[in-house]
PDB file of C-alpha atoms and ligand atoms in Angstrom:
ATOM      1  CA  UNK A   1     194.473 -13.205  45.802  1.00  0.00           C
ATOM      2  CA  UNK A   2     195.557 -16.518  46.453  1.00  0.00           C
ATOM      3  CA  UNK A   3     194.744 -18.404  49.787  1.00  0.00           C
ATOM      4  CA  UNK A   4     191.673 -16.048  50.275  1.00  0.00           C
ATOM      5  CA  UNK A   5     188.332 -17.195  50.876  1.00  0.00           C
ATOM      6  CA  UNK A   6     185.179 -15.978  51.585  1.00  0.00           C
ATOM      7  CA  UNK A   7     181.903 -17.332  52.748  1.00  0.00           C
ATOM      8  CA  UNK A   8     178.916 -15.591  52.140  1.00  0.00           C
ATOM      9  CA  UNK A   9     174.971 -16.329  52.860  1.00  0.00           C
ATOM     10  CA  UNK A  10     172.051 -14.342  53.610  1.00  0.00           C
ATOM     11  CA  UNK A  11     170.740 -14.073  57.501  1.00  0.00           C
ATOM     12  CA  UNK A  12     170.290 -17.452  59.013  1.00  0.00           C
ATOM     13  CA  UNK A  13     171.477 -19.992  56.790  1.00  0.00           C
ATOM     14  CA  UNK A  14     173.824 -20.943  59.192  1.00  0.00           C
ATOM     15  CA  UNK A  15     176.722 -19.468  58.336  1.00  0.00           C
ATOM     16  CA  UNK A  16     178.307 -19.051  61.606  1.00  0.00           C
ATOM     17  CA  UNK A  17     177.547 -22.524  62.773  1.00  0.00           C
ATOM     18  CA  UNK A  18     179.445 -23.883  59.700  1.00  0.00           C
ATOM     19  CA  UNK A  19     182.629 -22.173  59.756  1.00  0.00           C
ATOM     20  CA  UNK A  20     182.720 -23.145  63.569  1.00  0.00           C
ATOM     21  CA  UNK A  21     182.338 -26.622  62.516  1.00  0.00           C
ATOM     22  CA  UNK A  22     185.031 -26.087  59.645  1.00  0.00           C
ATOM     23  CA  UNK A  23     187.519 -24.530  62.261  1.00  0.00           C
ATOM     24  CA  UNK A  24     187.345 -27.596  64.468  1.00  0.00           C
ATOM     25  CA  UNK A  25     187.697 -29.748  61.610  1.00  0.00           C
ATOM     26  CA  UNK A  26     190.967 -27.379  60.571  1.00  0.00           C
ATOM     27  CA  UNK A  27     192.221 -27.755  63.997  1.00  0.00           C
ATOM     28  CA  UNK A  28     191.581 -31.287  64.126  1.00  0.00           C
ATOM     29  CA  UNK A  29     193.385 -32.028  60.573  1.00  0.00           C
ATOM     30  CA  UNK A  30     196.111 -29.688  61.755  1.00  0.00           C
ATOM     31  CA  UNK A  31     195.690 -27.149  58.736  1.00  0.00           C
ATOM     32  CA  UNK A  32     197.028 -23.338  59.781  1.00  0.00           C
ATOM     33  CA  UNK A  33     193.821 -21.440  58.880  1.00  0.00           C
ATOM     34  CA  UNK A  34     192.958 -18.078  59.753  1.00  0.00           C
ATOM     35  CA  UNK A  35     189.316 -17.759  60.672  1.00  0.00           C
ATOM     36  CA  UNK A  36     187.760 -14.064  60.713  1.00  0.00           C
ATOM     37  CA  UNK A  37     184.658 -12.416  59.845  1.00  0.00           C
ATOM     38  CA  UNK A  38     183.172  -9.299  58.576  1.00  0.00           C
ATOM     39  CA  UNK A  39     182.122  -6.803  59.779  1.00  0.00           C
ATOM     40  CA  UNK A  40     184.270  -6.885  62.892  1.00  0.00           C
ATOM     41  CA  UNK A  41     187.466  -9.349  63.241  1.00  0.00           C
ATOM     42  CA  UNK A  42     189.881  -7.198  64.988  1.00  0.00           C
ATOM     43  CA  UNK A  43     189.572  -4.450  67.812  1.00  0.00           C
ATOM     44  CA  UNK A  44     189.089  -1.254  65.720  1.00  0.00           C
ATOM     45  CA  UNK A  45     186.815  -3.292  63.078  1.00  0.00           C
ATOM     46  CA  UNK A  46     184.421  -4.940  66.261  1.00  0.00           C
ATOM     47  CA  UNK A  47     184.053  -1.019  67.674  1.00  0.00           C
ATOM     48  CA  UNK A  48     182.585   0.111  64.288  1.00  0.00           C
ATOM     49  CA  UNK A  49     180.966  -3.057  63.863  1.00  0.00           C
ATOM     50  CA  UNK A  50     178.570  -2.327  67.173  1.00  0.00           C
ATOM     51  CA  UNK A  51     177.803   0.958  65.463  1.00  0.00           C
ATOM     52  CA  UNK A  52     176.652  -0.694  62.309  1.00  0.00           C
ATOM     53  CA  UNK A  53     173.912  -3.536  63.851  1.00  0.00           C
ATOM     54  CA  UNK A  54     173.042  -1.404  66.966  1.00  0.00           C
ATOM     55  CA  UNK A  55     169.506  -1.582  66.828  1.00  0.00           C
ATOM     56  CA  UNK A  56     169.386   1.999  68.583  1.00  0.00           C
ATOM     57  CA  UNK A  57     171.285   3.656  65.339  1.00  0.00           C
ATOM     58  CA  UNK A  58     168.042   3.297  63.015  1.00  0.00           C
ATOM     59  CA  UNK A  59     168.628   6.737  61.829  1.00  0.00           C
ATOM     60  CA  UNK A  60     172.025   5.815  60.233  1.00  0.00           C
ATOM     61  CA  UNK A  61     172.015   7.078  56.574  1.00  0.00           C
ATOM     62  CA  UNK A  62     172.560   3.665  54.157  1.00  0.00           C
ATOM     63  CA  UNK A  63     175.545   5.841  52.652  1.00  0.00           C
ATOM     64  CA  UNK A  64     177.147   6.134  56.267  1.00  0.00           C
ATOM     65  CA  UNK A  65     176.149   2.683  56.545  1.00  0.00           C
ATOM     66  CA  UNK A  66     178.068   1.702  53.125  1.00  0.00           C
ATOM     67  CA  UNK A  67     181.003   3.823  54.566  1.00  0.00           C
ATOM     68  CA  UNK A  68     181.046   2.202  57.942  1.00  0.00           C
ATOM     69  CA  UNK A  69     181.740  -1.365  56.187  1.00  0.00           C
ATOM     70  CA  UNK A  70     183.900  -0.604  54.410  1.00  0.00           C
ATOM     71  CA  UNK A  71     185.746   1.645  57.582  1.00  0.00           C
ATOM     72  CA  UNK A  72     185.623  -2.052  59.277  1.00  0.00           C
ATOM     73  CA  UNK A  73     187.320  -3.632  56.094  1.00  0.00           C
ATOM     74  CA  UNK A  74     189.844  -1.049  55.624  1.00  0.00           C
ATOM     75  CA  UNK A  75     191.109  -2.067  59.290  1.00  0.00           C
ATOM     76  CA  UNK A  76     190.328  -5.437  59.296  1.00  0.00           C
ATOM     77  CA  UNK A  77     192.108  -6.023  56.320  1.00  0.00           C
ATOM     78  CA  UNK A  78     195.268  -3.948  58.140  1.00  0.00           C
ATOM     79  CA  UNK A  79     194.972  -6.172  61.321  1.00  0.00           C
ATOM     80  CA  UNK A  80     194.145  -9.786  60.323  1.00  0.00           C
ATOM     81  CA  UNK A  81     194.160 -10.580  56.157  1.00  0.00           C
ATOM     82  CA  UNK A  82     196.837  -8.867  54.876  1.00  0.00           C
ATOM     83  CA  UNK A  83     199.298  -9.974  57.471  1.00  0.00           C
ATOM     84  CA  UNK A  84     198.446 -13.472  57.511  1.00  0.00           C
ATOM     85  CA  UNK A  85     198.512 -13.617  53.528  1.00  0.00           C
ATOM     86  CA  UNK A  86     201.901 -12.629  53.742  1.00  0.00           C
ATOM     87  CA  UNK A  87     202.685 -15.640  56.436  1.00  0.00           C
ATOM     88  CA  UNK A  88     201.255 -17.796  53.696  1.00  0.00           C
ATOM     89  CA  UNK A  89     198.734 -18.318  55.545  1.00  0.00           C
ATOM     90  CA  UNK A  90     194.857 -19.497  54.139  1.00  0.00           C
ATOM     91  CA  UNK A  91     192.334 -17.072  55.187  1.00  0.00           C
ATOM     92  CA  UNK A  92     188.720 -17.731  55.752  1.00  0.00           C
ATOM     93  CA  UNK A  93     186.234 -14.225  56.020  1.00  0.00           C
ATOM     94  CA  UNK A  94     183.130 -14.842  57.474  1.00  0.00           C
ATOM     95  CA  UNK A  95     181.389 -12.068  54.927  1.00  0.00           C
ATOM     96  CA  UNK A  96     183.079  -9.864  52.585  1.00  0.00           C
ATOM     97  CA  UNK A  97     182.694  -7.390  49.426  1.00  0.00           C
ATOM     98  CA  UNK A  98     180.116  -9.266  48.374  1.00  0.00           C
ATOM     99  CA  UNK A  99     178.025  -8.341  51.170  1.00  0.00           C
ATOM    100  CA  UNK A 100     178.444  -4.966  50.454  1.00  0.00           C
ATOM    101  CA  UNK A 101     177.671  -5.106  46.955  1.00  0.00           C
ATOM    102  CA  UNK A 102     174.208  -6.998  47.684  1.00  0.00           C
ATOM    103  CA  UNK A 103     173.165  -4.916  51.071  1.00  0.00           C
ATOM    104  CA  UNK A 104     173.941  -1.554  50.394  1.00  0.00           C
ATOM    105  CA  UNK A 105     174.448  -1.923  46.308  1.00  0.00           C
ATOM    106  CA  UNK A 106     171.128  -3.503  45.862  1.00  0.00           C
ATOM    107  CA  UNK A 107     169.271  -4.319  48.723  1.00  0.00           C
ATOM    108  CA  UNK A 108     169.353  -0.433  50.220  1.00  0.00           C
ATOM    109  CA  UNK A 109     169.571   0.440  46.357  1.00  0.00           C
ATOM    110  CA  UNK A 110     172.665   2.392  46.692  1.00  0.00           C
ATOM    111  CA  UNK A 111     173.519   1.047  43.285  1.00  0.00           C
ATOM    112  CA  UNK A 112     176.006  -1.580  42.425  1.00  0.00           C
ATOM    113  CA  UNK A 113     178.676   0.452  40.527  1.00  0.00           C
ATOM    114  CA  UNK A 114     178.630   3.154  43.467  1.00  0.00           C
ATOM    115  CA  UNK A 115     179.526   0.443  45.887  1.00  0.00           C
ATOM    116  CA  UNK A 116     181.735  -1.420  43.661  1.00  0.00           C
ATOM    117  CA  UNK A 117     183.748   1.549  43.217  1.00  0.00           C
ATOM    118  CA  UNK A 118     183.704   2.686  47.092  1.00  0.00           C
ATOM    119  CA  UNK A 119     185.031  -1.590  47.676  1.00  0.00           C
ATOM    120  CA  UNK A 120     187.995  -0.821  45.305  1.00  0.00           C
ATOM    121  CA  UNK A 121     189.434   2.263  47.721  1.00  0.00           C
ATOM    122  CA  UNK A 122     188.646  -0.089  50.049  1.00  0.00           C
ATOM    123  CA  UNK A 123     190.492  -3.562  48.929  1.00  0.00           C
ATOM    124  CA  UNK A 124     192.399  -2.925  46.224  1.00  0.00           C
ATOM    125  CA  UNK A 125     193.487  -5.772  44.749  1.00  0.00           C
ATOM    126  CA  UNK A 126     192.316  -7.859  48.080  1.00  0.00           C
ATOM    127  CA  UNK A 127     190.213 -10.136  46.622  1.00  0.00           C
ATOM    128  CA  UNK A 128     188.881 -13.009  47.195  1.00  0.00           C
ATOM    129  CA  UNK A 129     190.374 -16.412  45.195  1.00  0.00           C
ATOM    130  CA  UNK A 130     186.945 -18.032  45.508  1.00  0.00           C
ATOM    131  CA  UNK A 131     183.584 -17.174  47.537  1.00  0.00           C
ATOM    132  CA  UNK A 132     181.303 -19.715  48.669  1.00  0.00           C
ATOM    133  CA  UNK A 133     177.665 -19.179  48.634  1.00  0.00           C
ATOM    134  CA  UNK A 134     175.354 -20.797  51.214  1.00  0.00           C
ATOM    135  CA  UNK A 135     172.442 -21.136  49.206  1.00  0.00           C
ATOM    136  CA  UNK A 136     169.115 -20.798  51.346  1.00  0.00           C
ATOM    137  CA  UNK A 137     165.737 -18.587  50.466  1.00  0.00           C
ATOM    138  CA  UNK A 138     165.601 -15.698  53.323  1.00  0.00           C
ATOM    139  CA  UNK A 139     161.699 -17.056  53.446  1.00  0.00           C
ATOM    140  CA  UNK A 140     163.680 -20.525  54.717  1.00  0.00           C
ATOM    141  CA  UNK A 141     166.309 -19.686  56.508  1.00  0.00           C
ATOM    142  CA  UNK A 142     164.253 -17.176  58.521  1.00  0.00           C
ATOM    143  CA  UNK A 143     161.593 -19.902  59.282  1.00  0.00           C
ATOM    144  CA  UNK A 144     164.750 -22.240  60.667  1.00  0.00           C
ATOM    145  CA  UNK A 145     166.281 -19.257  62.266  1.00  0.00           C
ATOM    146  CA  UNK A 146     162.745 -18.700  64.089  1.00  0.00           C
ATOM    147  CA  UNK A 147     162.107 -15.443  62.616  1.00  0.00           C
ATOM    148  CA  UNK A 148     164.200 -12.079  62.679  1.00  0.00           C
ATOM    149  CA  UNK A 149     166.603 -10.431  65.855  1.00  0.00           C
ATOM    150  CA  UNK A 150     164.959  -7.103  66.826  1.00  0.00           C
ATOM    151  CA  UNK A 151     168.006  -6.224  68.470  1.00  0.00           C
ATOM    152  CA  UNK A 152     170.336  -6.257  65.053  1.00  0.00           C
ATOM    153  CA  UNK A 153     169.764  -3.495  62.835  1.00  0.00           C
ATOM    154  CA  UNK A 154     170.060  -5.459  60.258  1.00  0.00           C
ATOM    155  CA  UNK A 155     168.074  -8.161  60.530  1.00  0.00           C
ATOM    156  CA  UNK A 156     165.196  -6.462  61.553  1.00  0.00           C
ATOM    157  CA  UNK A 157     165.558  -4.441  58.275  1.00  0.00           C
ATOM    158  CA  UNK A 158     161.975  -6.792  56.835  1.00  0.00           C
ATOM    159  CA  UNK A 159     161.611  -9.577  54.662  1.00  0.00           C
ATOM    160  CA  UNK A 160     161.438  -7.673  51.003  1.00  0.00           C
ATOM    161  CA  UNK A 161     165.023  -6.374  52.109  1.00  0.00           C
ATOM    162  CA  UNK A 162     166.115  -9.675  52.394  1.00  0.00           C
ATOM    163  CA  UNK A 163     164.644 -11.229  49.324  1.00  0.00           C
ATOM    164  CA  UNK A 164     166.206  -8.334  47.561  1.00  0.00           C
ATOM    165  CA  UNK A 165     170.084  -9.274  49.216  1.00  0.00           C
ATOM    166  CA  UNK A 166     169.276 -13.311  48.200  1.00  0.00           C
ATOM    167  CA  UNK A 167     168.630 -12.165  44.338  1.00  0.00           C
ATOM    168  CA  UNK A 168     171.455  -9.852  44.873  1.00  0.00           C
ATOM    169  CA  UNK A 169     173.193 -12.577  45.315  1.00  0.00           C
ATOM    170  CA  UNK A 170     172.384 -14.881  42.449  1.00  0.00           C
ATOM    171  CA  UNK A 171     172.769 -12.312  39.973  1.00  0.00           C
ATOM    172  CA  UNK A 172     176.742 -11.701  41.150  1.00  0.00           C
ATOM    173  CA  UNK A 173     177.160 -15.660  41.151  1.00  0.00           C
ATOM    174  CA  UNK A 174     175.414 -15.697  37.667  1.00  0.00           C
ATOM    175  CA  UNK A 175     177.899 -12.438  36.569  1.00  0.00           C
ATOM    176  CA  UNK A 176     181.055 -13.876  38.206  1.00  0.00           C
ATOM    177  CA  UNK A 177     180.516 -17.815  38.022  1.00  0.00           C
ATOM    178  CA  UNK A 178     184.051 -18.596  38.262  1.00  0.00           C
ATOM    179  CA  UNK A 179     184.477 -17.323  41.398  1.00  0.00           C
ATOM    180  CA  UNK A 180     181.453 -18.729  43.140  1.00  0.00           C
ATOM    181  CA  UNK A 181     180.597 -22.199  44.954  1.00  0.00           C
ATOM    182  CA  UNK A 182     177.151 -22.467  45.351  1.00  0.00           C
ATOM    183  CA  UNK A 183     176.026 -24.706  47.982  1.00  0.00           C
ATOM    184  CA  UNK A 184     172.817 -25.794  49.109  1.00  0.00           C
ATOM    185  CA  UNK A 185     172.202 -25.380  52.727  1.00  0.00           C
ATOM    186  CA  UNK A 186     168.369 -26.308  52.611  1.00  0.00           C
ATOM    187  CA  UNK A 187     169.420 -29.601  54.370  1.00  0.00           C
ATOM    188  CA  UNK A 188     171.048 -31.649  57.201  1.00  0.00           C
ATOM    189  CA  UNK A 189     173.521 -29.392  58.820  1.00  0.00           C
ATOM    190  CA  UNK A 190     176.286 -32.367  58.235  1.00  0.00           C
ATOM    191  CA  UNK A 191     175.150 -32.507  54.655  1.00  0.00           C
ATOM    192  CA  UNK A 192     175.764 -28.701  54.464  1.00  0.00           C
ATOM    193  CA  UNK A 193     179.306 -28.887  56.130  1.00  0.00           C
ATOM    194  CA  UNK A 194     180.300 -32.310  53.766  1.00  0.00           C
ATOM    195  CA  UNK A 195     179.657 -30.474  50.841  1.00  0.00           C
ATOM    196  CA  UNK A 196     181.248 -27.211  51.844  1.00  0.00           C
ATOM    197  CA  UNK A 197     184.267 -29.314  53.134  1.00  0.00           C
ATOM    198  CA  UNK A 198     183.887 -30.760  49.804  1.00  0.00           C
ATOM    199  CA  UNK A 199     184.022 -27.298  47.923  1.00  0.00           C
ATOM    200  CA  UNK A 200     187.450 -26.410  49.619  1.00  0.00           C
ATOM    201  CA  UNK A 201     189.228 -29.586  49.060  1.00  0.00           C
ATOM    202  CA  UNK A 202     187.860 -29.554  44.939  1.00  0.00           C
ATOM    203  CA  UNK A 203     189.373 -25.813  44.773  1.00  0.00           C
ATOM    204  CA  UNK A 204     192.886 -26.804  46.358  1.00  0.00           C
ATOM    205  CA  UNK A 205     192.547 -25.110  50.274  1.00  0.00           C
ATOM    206  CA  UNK A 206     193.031 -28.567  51.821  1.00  0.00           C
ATOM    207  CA  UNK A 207     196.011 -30.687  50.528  1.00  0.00           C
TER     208      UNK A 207
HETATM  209  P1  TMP B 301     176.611 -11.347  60.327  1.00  0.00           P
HETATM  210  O1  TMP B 301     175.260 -11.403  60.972  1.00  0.00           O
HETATM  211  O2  TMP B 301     176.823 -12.367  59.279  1.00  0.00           O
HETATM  212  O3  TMP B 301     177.729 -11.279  61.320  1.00  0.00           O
HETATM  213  O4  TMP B 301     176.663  -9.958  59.523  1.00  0.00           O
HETATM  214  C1  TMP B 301     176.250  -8.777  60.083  1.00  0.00           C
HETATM  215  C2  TMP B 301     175.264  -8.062  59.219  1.00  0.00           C
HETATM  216  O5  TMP B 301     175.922  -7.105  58.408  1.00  0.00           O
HETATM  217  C3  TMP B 301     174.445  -8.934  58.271  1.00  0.00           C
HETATM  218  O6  TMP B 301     173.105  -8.465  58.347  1.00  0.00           O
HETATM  219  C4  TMP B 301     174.993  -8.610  56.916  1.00  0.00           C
HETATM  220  C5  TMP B 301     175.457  -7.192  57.068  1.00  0.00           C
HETATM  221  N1  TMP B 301     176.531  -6.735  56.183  1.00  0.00           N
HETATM  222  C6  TMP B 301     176.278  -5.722  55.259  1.00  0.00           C
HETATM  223  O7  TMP B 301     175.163  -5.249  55.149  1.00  0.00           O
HETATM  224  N2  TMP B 301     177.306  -5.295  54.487  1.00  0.00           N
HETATM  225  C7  TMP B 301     178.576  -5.761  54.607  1.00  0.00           C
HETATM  226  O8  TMP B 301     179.486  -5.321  53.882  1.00  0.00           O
HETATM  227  C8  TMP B 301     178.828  -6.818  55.584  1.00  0.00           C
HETATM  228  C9  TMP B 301     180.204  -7.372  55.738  1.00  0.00           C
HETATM  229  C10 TMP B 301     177.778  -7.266  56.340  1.00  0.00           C
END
């Protein structure tokens, strides 16, 4: 799908702090980008998406879970992607399949192919052009984050979960290398947003 991206990272590697910093730059340079994020990003999608991290719902079955995400997607996709792709417009998802297939694929062990599958009802051919990766160790980015939020479901989920997400992770980059652009976010927050900056111009999103 051309003019889709997607940014992907496990809990606290500063994802949302980045693409804040990329949507001032966007405004700043003048490009028309569409900024959104997953799970959430429209009015429908937002409702399910309290559902998903209340902290309250910690009886939610992980195949309910699955289903919920990709409820929000269905709709999201409906309200915000699909008609801006057709505008010609460059979309940029905070979080998308690939968060599926590594949280409830392999970190809840629902199993890859049984999420992959439920994605493709979901998307159809919606996917991404290319995905970047913020690359930082959940052991790291929860030490900078200042440990775990009690209050979202999912990040108080424990620190094996989240180790089992990050190598979730690096084994879809090392299946689907093409698509990915890994970038290290171990260091300076500027140094993160140069090279992510630097990413997007190399694959074509800023002309
Ligand atoms: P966020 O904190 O990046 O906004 O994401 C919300 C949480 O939802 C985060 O813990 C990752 C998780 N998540 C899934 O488990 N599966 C999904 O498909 C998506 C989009 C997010």
């Amino acid at each position: 799908m051309r003019n889709f991206i997607t940014i992907e990272g496990c809990e606290g590697v500063g994802k949302t702090y980045q693409t804040n910093l990329l949507k001032q730059y966007c405004r700043e340079m003048g490009y028309d980008v569409v900024f959104t994020r997953e799970p959430g990003g429209s009015d429908i999608a937002e409702q399910i998406r309290k559902i998903i991290l209340d902290a309250n719902n910690s009886d939610m079955d992980d195949l309910c879970e699955a289903f919920l995400y990709a409820a929000s997607r269905i709709q999201h996709l409906k309200d915000i992607v699909k008609p801006a792709l057709n505008e010609g417009k460059v979309v940029i998802c905070d979080r998308y399949v690939d968060s599926s297939y590594v949280y409830q694929g392999i970190g809840r062990g629902l199993g890859l192919d049984k999420i992959v599958k439920l994605n493709e009802i979901a998307v159809g051919d919606y996917m991404p052009e290319f995905t970047v990766f913020l690359d930082l160790s959940p052991e790291n980015a929860f030490k900078r984050k200042g440990g775990a939020d009690s209050n979202d479901r999912m990040e108080a989920i424990g620190y094996a979960f989240h180790l089992k997400v990050y190598e979730g992770y690096k084994r879809l980059i090392a299946e689907n290398p093409a698509r990915f652009e890994v970038i290290d976010a171990s260091g300076a927050k500027e140094q993160t947003q140069a090279k992510l900056r630097a990413a997007l111009a190399r694959r074509g999103v800023f002309r």
